[in-house]
Amino acid sequence: MLNSIAIPSDTPGLTCALQYYRFGDQGKGAKIFMQAGLHADEQPGMLILHHLLPMLEKAEQEGRLNAEFIVMPMVNPLGMAHLQFHTHRGRYHPQTGVNYNRNWRDLDAALFAHSGDLTGQLGQDPDANKALIMRHLHAWYDDFKPVTAIDHLRHAVTKEAMDADMVLDLHCDDEALNHIFIAPQLMPEFQDLSDWVGAAATLTEEDSGGGSFDEVWPGLWIKLARRYPDAAWPALPLGATLEYRGQHDVDDKINKTDADNLYGFFAQRGLITDQVQSPPSAPPATPLNAMETLRVDQHGLIAYRVDLGANVKKGDVIADLIDLDGQGFARKRTPITANTDGVVISRNMIKYVQPGVSIAKIVGKDPLPWRVGYLLED
Ligand SMILES: [Zn+2]
């Protein structure tokens, strides 16, 4: 069923709507939440969900859905409107500069501020504790009054995501292999998700420092268990960011296969009744702070020496940076070398770079001592 929620505008005379689909019976069985296009300029996920929608509809019509599915194929209509000089942006909110996938609300802090200390109300029944928390969360939700358009949009999305058992946020990188961001507490429980996604890397971090959308939902329960260690808690909800290749990889053939694979993940977990073959195994998860974000310290033009998927060693040349200034103008090449052993999972589409720009992500196994604090790219 198609739903539409009006999102008030920050400017007169404009409106926009958050449109999304619901399949299955509300409140019956597990709740699965999927969205694409939070970074509105990342559209592989939109095409993946486009292909998944008829599969969910068919399963619903045939009585094979064992869960409720919320699907938001275009979760960020505000970002879709960000056109400038015939170019679509969509990663940052133009009024505030806020990255659409950063600064999502810490629900544990919001709950504590709203409801106070719940120690005396929590016991040894995880289901009862969950029900109590959800009641308080809904009370907080109802009392929260969004003001700006982005607040309204986030609030509408939060309503459907906050009680979901699985929250999957579909993104893409620049030019990349499939990879996943997930909390370490959810692995290896969800190794099957990595397998089905065909993830070249599954990168674990509980708090990357950015308030990413996927971290909010398991993060609430991780923090509650720390705040109230004597109470019993249910299994964590799944929250994960699925990075589907790069921005140019919006393609029926590959994205239909991605949709089939997501369907396979749900079917194998019994959320949809169907027979599926297990996918090949993906590599085990590694800590996000073991991934090098290789940056340049000069401007120039990047010429890569390695392809995506290359296994590199510390000291290997990843690319040359061609000078666009000074004595070496348009002639001098400076090699840019890896600082860790690992697999190259991401490169840049745009080869003109400036100081501080990341040019590759190299997934290693061991945490890198300088990778502390904020772990995301921007
Ligand atoms: Zn993104």
Short mmCIF file of C-alpha atoms and ligand atoms in Angstrom, two decimals:
data_model
loop_
_atom_site.label_atom_id
_atom_site.label_comp_id
_atom_site.label_asym_id
_atom_site.label_seq_id
_atom_site.Cartn_x
_atom_site.Cartn_y
_atom_site.Cartn_z
CA MET A 1 0.00 0.00 0.00
CA LEU A 2 1.34 3.41 -0.98
CA ASN A 3 1.49 5.99 1.82
CA SER A 4 2.24 9.67 1.53
CA ILE A 5 3.19 12.08 4.30
CA ALA A 6 3.28 15.81 3.57
CA ILE A 7 6.54 17.44 4.65
CA PRO A 8 6.08 21.15 5.38
CA SER A 9 8.49 23.38 3.51
CA ASP A 10 10.90 25.96 4.91
CA THR A 11 9.91 28.31 2.11
CA PRO A 12 6.48 29.61 1.09
CA GLY A 13 4.55 28.08 -1.75
CA LEU A 14 6.31 24.71 -1.79
CA THR A 15 5.39 21.31 -0.41
CA CYS A 16 6.91 17.89 -0.72
CA ALA A 17 5.90 14.41 0.31
CA LEU A 18 7.56 11.34 1.78
CA GLN A 19 6.05 8.45 -0.17
CA TYR A 20 6.53 4.85 0.87
CA TYR A 21 5.05 1.37 0.74
CA ARG A 22 3.83 -0.96 3.45
CA PHE A 23 3.41 -4.69 2.84
CA GLY A 24 2.05 -7.23 5.29
CA ASP A 25 -0.08 -6.63 8.34
CA GLN A 26 0.83 -3.77 10.61
CA GLY A 27 2.05 -5.06 13.97
CA LYS A 28 2.00 -8.72 12.89
CA GLY A 29 5.34 -10.53 12.86
CA ALA A 30 8.71 -8.86 12.60
CA LYS A 31 8.95 -5.38 11.11
CA ILE A 32 11.48 -4.76 8.35
CA PHE A 33 12.37 -1.21 7.36
CA MET A 34 14.29 -0.34 4.18
CA GLN A 35 15.13 3.02 2.69
CA ALA A 36 17.17 4.34 -0.21
CA GLY A 37 18.36 7.76 -1.28
CA LEU A 38 18.98 9.32 2.15
CA HIS A 39 21.97 10.71 0.34
CA ALA A 40 19.73 11.70 -2.53
CA ASP A 41 22.57 11.58 -5.06
CA GLU A 42 23.09 7.85 -4.39
CA GLN A 43 20.54 6.06 -6.52
CA PRO A 44 21.49 2.37 -6.92
CA GLY A 45 19.35 1.63 -3.84
CA MET A 46 16.34 3.31 -5.43
CA LEU A 47 16.56 0.94 -8.40
CA ILE A 48 17.13 -2.04 -6.09
CA LEU A 49 13.97 -1.22 -4.12
CA HIS A 50 12.11 -0.57 -7.40
CA HIS A 51 12.87 -4.21 -8.28
CA LEU A 52 12.11 -5.50 -4.78
CA LEU A 53 8.65 -3.87 -4.58
CA PRO A 54 6.84 -6.25 -7.00
CA MET A 55 8.49 -9.24 -5.33
CA LEU A 56 7.14 -8.17 -1.93
CA GLU A 57 3.74 -7.41 -3.45
CA LYS A 58 3.56 -10.86 -5.04
CA ALA A 59 4.57 -12.56 -1.79
CA GLU A 60 1.89 -10.54 0.02
CA GLN A 61 -0.79 -11.50 -2.51
CA GLU A 62 0.17 -15.17 -2.25
CA GLY A 63 0.12 -15.09 1.56
CA ARG A 64 3.88 -15.75 1.83
CA LEU A 65 4.85 -12.67 3.82
CA ASN A 66 5.66 -13.48 7.43
CA ALA A 67 6.66 -9.95 8.37
CA GLU A 68 5.65 -6.37 7.83
CA PHE A 69 7.81 -4.52 5.30
CA ILE A 70 8.18 -0.75 5.14
CA VAL A 71 9.92 0.34 1.95
CA MET A 72 11.00 3.94 1.33
CA PRO A 73 12.62 3.91 -2.12
CA MET A 74 13.14 7.70 -2.11
CA VAL A 75 13.44 8.71 1.50
CA ASN A 76 14.81 12.19 0.91
CA PRO A 77 12.58 14.33 -1.30
CA LEU A 78 14.34 17.43 0.09
CA GLY A 79 17.63 16.19 -1.34
CA MET A 80 16.01 15.32 -4.67
CA ALA A 81 15.13 19.00 -5.08
CA HIS A 82 18.73 20.14 -4.74
CA LEU A 83 19.55 21.01 -8.34
CA GLN A 84 22.14 23.58 -9.16
CA PHE A 85 23.35 24.56 -12.63
CA HIS A 86 21.85 21.39 -14.12
CA THR A 87 23.68 19.23 -11.58
CA HIS A 88 21.99 17.23 -8.87
CA ARG A 89 23.54 17.37 -5.39
CA GLY A 90 21.79 15.67 -2.48
CA ARG A 91 24.35 14.71 0.14
CA TYR A 92 24.10 17.92 2.18
CA HIS A 93 21.11 19.99 3.21
CA PRO A 94 21.76 23.22 1.29
CA GLN A 95 20.45 25.59 3.98
CA THR A 96 22.46 24.19 6.87
CA GLY A 97 25.26 22.13 5.32
CA VAL A 98 24.09 19.14 7.36
CA ASN A 99 25.00 15.80 5.83
CA TYR A 100 21.66 13.97 5.55
CA ASN A 101 23.20 10.83 7.07
CA ARG A 102 24.75 12.54 10.10
CA ASN A 103 23.50 13.91 13.41
CA TRP A 104 20.55 11.56 13.73
CA ARG A 105 19.11 11.71 17.22
CA ASP A 106 20.57 9.61 20.02
CA LEU A 107 17.35 7.91 21.16
CA ASP A 108 18.78 6.78 24.50
CA ALA A 109 19.65 10.38 25.40
CA ALA A 110 16.27 11.60 24.09
CA LEU A 111 14.44 8.98 26.14
CA PHE A 112 16.37 9.76 29.31
CA ALA A 113 15.72 13.48 28.90
CA HIS A 114 12.02 12.84 28.31
CA SER A 115 11.20 10.01 30.74
CA GLY A 116 13.95 10.22 33.37
CA ASP A 117 15.48 7.25 35.16
CA LEU A 118 13.47 4.06 34.52
CA THR A 119 15.47 1.76 36.85
CA GLY A 120 12.55 0.94 39.15
CA GLN A 121 10.29 0.01 36.23
CA LEU A 122 12.64 -2.49 34.59
CA GLY A 123 12.89 -6.15 35.53
CA GLN A 124 14.04 -9.53 34.28
CA ASP A 125 11.52 -9.98 31.45
CA PRO A 126 13.13 -8.72 28.22
CA ASP A 127 9.80 -8.51 26.40
CA ALA A 128 8.18 -6.50 29.18
CA ASN A 129 11.20 -4.18 29.30
CA LYS A 130 11.03 -3.70 25.55
CA ALA A 131 7.31 -2.92 25.74
CA LEU A 132 7.96 -0.37 28.49
CA ILE A 133 10.73 1.32 26.49
CA MET A 134 8.54 1.43 23.38
CA ARG A 135 5.73 3.07 25.36
CA HIS A 136 8.14 5.75 26.59
CA LEU A 137 9.62 6.11 23.11
CA HIS A 138 6.20 6.67 21.58
CA ALA A 139 5.42 9.23 24.30
CA TRP A 140 8.68 11.07 23.48
CA TYR A 141 7.84 10.83 19.79
CA ASP A 142 4.39 12.32 20.25
CA ASP A 143 5.74 15.18 22.38
CA PHE A 144 8.52 16.06 19.95
CA LYS A 145 7.51 18.97 17.76
CA PRO A 146 9.56 19.23 14.58
CA VAL A 147 10.12 22.74 13.30
CA THR A 148 12.17 22.69 10.10
CA ALA A 149 11.54 20.65 6.96
CA ILE A 150 14.49 18.37 7.69
CA ASP A 151 13.18 17.83 11.24
CA HIS A 152 9.76 16.91 9.84
CA LEU A 153 11.29 14.49 7.37
CA ARG A 154 13.49 12.82 10.00
CA HIS A 155 10.56 12.62 12.40
CA ALA A 156 8.36 10.89 9.82
CA VAL A 157 11.09 8.36 9.03
CA THR A 158 11.83 7.78 12.72
CA LYS A 159 8.20 6.81 13.34
CA GLU A 160 8.52 3.79 11.05
CA ALA A 161 12.12 2.86 11.91
CA MET A 162 12.11 3.10 15.71
CA ASP A 163 10.12 -0.07 16.34
CA ALA A 164 11.55 -2.10 13.42
CA ASP A 165 13.42 -5.35 13.95
CA MET A 166 15.59 -4.71 10.90
CA VAL A 167 16.61 -1.35 9.47
CA LEU A 168 18.49 -1.42 6.17
CA ASP A 169 19.76 1.86 4.73
CA LEU A 170 20.79 1.57 1.08
CA HIS A 171 23.61 3.86 -0.04
CA CYS A 172 26.47 3.80 -2.51
CA ASP A 173 30.06 4.99 -2.59
CA ASP A 174 31.92 6.89 -5.30
CA GLU A 175 33.26 3.96 -7.35
CA ALA A 176 33.28 0.90 -5.15
CA LEU A 177 32.67 -2.74 -4.37
CA ASN A 178 29.66 -3.61 -2.23
CA HIS A 179 30.32 -3.17 1.48
CA ILE A 180 28.42 -2.85 4.75
CA PHE A 181 28.65 -0.70 7.87
CA ILE A 182 27.27 -2.37 10.99
CA ALA A 183 27.68 -2.45 14.80
CA PRO A 184 30.20 -5.06 16.02
CA GLN A 185 27.55 -6.48 18.38
CA LEU A 186 25.52 -7.61 15.34
CA MET A 187 28.31 -9.75 13.90
CA PRO A 188 28.72 -12.61 13.17
CA GLU A 189 24.94 -13.00 13.72
CA PHE A 190 24.30 -11.21 10.43
CA GLN A 191 27.10 -12.76 8.39
CA ASP A 192 24.28 -14.03 6.15
CA LEU A 193 23.48 -10.39 5.28
CA SER A 194 27.11 -9.89 4.18
CA ASP A 195 26.91 -13.11 2.15
CA TRP A 196 23.66 -12.13 0.43
CA VAL A 197 24.83 -8.58 -0.27
CA GLY A 198 28.07 -9.99 -1.67
CA ALA A 199 29.97 -7.58 0.55
CA ALA A 200 33.68 -7.29 -0.22
CA ALA A 201 33.97 -5.86 3.30
CA THR A 202 31.79 -5.64 6.39
CA LEU A 203 33.04 -2.81 8.55
CA THR A 204 32.10 -2.75 12.21
CA GLU A 205 31.80 0.26 14.47
CA GLU A 206 29.27 1.00 17.20
CA ASP A 207 29.68 4.75 17.00
CA SER A 208 31.51 6.17 14.00
CA GLY A 209 31.18 9.64 15.51
CA GLY A 210 28.76 10.91 12.89
CA GLY A 211 25.32 9.91 14.18
CA SER A 212 24.66 7.80 11.09
CA PHE A 213 21.11 6.61 10.55
CA ASP A 214 21.88 2.88 10.84
CA GLU A 215 23.57 3.34 14.23
CA VAL A 216 20.49 4.85 15.87
CA TRP A 217 18.34 1.72 16.16
CA PRO A 218 20.69 -0.92 17.63
CA GLY A 219 22.45 1.97 19.40
CA LEU A 220 19.37 2.66 21.55
CA TRP A 221 19.36 -0.88 22.95
CA ILE A 222 23.14 -1.08 23.33
CA LYS A 223 23.05 2.11 25.39
CA LEU A 224 20.00 1.05 27.40
CA ALA A 225 21.78 -2.17 28.38
CA ARG A 226 24.72 -0.07 29.60
CA ARG A 227 22.49 2.42 31.40
CA TYR A 228 20.46 -0.33 33.09
CA PRO A 229 22.89 -3.30 33.37
CA ASP A 230 20.72 -5.22 35.86
CA ALA A 231 17.68 -5.39 33.56
CA ALA A 232 17.17 -8.13 30.94
CA TRP A 233 17.15 -6.98 27.29
CA PRO A 234 15.92 -8.52 24.03
CA ALA A 235 18.17 -9.25 21.04
CA LEU A 236 19.37 -6.09 19.27
CA PRO A 237 17.49 -4.91 16.20
CA LEU A 238 19.53 -5.05 13.02
CA GLY A 239 20.75 -1.73 11.70
CA ALA A 240 23.08 -1.63 8.71
CA THR A 241 24.21 0.66 5.93
CA LEU A 242 24.45 -1.25 2.66
CA GLU A 243 26.81 0.39 0.20
CA TYR A 244 25.88 -0.76 -3.29
CA ARG A 245 28.91 -0.02 -5.46
CA GLY A 246 29.27 3.51 -6.88
CA GLN A 247 27.08 6.38 -7.99
CA HIS A 248 27.19 5.32 -11.64
CA ASP A 249 26.08 1.76 -10.89
CA VAL A 250 22.37 2.35 -11.42
CA ASP A 251 21.65 -0.49 -13.78
CA ASP A 252 18.68 -2.83 -14.19
CA LYS A 253 20.76 -5.95 -14.53
CA ILE A 254 22.97 -5.55 -11.48
CA ASN A 255 20.36 -3.88 -9.28
CA LYS A 256 17.72 -6.55 -10.08
CA THR A 257 20.24 -9.14 -8.88
CA ASP A 258 20.80 -7.04 -5.74
CA ALA A 259 17.01 -7.04 -5.16
CA ASP A 260 16.87 -10.83 -5.69
CA ASN A 261 19.65 -11.19 -3.12
CA LEU A 262 17.89 -9.02 -0.53
CA TYR A 263 14.77 -11.11 -1.12
CA GLY A 264 16.93 -14.23 -0.61
CA PHE A 265 18.19 -12.86 2.71
CA PHE A 266 14.62 -12.34 3.92
CA ALA A 267 13.45 -15.72 2.60
CA GLN A 268 16.31 -17.62 4.21
CA ARG A 269 15.49 -15.94 7.52
CA GLY A 270 11.86 -17.08 7.18
CA LEU A 271 10.46 -13.57 6.76
CA ILE A 272 9.12 -14.57 3.35
CA THR A 273 8.12 -18.15 2.55
CA ASP A 274 10.18 -19.25 -0.45
CA GLN A 275 12.96 -21.64 -1.39
CA VAL A 276 16.31 -20.00 -2.02
CA GLN A 277 19.87 -21.23 -2.56
CA SER A 278 22.50 -19.99 -0.13
CA PRO A 279 24.84 -17.36 -1.56
CA PRO A 280 28.65 -17.65 -1.60
CA SER A 281 30.39 -16.65 1.63
CA ALA A 282 31.59 -13.09 2.05
CA PRO A 283 34.73 -12.23 4.03
CA PRO A 284 34.25 -11.94 7.80
CA ALA A 285 33.70 -8.51 9.35
CA THR A 286 36.64 -6.26 10.20
CA PRO A 287 36.75 -3.15 12.37
CA LEU A 288 36.05 0.15 10.61
CA ASN A 289 39.20 1.59 12.17
CA ALA A 290 41.20 -1.03 10.25
CA MET A 291 40.11 0.62 7.00
CA GLU A 292 42.49 3.24 5.70
CA THR A 293 40.98 6.31 4.11
CA LEU A 294 43.94 7.24 1.93
CA ARG A 295 44.17 11.00 1.42
CA VAL A 296 46.32 13.32 -0.64
CA ASP A 297 47.99 16.43 0.77
CA GLN A 298 48.30 18.30 -2.54
CA HIS A 299 45.97 19.22 -5.34
CA GLY A 300 46.36 17.52 -8.70
CA LEU A 301 45.03 14.89 -11.02
CA ILE A 302 44.86 11.30 -9.82
CA ALA A 303 45.91 8.43 -12.10
CA TYR A 304 45.20 5.10 -10.43
CA ARG A 305 47.65 2.24 -10.57
CA VAL A 306 45.34 -0.32 -8.95
CA ASP A 307 41.82 -1.51 -9.66
CA LEU A 308 38.97 -2.04 -7.24
CA GLY A 309 39.45 -5.34 -5.42
CA ALA A 310 43.25 -5.16 -5.59
CA ASN A 311 45.08 -6.72 -2.67
CA VAL A 312 47.80 -4.27 -1.73
CA LYS A 313 50.64 -4.16 0.77
CA LYS A 314 51.79 -1.24 2.88
CA GLY A 315 54.01 0.90 0.64
CA ASP A 316 52.40 -0.18 -2.63
CA VAL A 317 51.61 2.66 -4.99
CA ILE A 318 47.83 3.16 -5.27
CA ALA A 319 47.91 6.12 -7.63
CA ASP A 320 50.07 8.90 -9.00
CA LEU A 321 49.19 12.51 -8.30
CA ILE A 322 50.00 14.66 -11.33
CA ASP A 323 51.05 18.23 -10.50
CA LEU A 324 48.81 20.96 -11.84
CA ASP A 325 50.94 23.81 -10.54
CA GLY A 326 54.57 24.90 -9.97
CA GLN A 327 57.79 23.61 -11.54
CA GLY A 328 56.37 20.17 -12.25
CA PHE A 329 53.25 21.57 -13.90
CA ALA A 330 51.44 18.87 -15.92
CA ARG A 331 54.57 16.66 -15.91
CA LYS A 332 55.58 15.54 -12.41
CA ARG A 333 53.95 12.42 -10.96
CA THR A 334 54.03 11.81 -7.19
CA PRO A 335 53.25 8.26 -6.06
CA ILE A 336 50.60 7.90 -3.34
CA THR A 337 51.26 4.79 -1.26
CA ALA A 338 49.14 2.59 0.98
CA ASN A 339 49.74 2.78 4.73
CA THR A 340 48.29 -0.66 5.42
CA ASP A 341 47.89 -4.09 3.86
CA GLY A 342 44.39 -4.65 2.54
CA VAL A 343 41.84 -4.67 -0.24
CA VAL A 344 41.01 -1.54 -2.23
CA ILE A 345 37.22 -1.24 -2.05
CA SER A 346 36.69 2.35 -3.17
CA ARG A 347 38.19 4.87 -5.62
CA ASN A 348 37.11 8.29 -6.91
CA MET A 349 35.03 8.91 -10.01
CA ILE A 350 36.33 12.47 -10.23
CA LYS A 351 40.09 12.47 -10.61
CA TYR A 352 40.76 16.16 -9.91
CA VAL A 353 41.53 16.32 -6.19
CA GLN A 354 42.40 18.92 -3.58
CA PRO A 355 44.47 18.70 -0.35
CA GLY A 356 42.84 16.40 2.21
CA VAL A 357 40.63 14.58 -0.28
CA SER A 358 40.30 10.81 0.10
CA ILE A 359 41.30 8.85 -3.00
CA ALA A 360 40.87 5.25 -1.84
CA LYS A 361 39.55 3.06 0.95
CA ILE A 362 41.78 0.13 1.82
CA VAL A 363 40.27 -2.50 4.09
CA GLY A 364 42.84 -4.11 6.34
CA LYS A 365 42.43 -6.47 9.29
CA ASP A 366 44.21 -4.63 12.08
CA PRO A 367 43.06 -1.36 13.65
CA LEU A 368 45.18 1.59 12.55
CA PRO A 369 46.44 3.65 15.50
CA TRP A 370 45.60 6.98 13.88
CA ARG A 371 42.00 5.95 13.12
CA VAL A 372 40.33 7.27 16.29
CA GLY A 373 37.40 9.62 16.91
CA TYR A 374 35.42 10.52 13.80
CA LEU A 375 35.80 7.59 11.41
CA LEU A 376 33.73 8.69 8.43
CA GLU A 377 34.87 10.46 5.32
CA ASP A 378 32.89 13.70 5.65
ZN ZN B 1 25.50 7.61 1.39
#
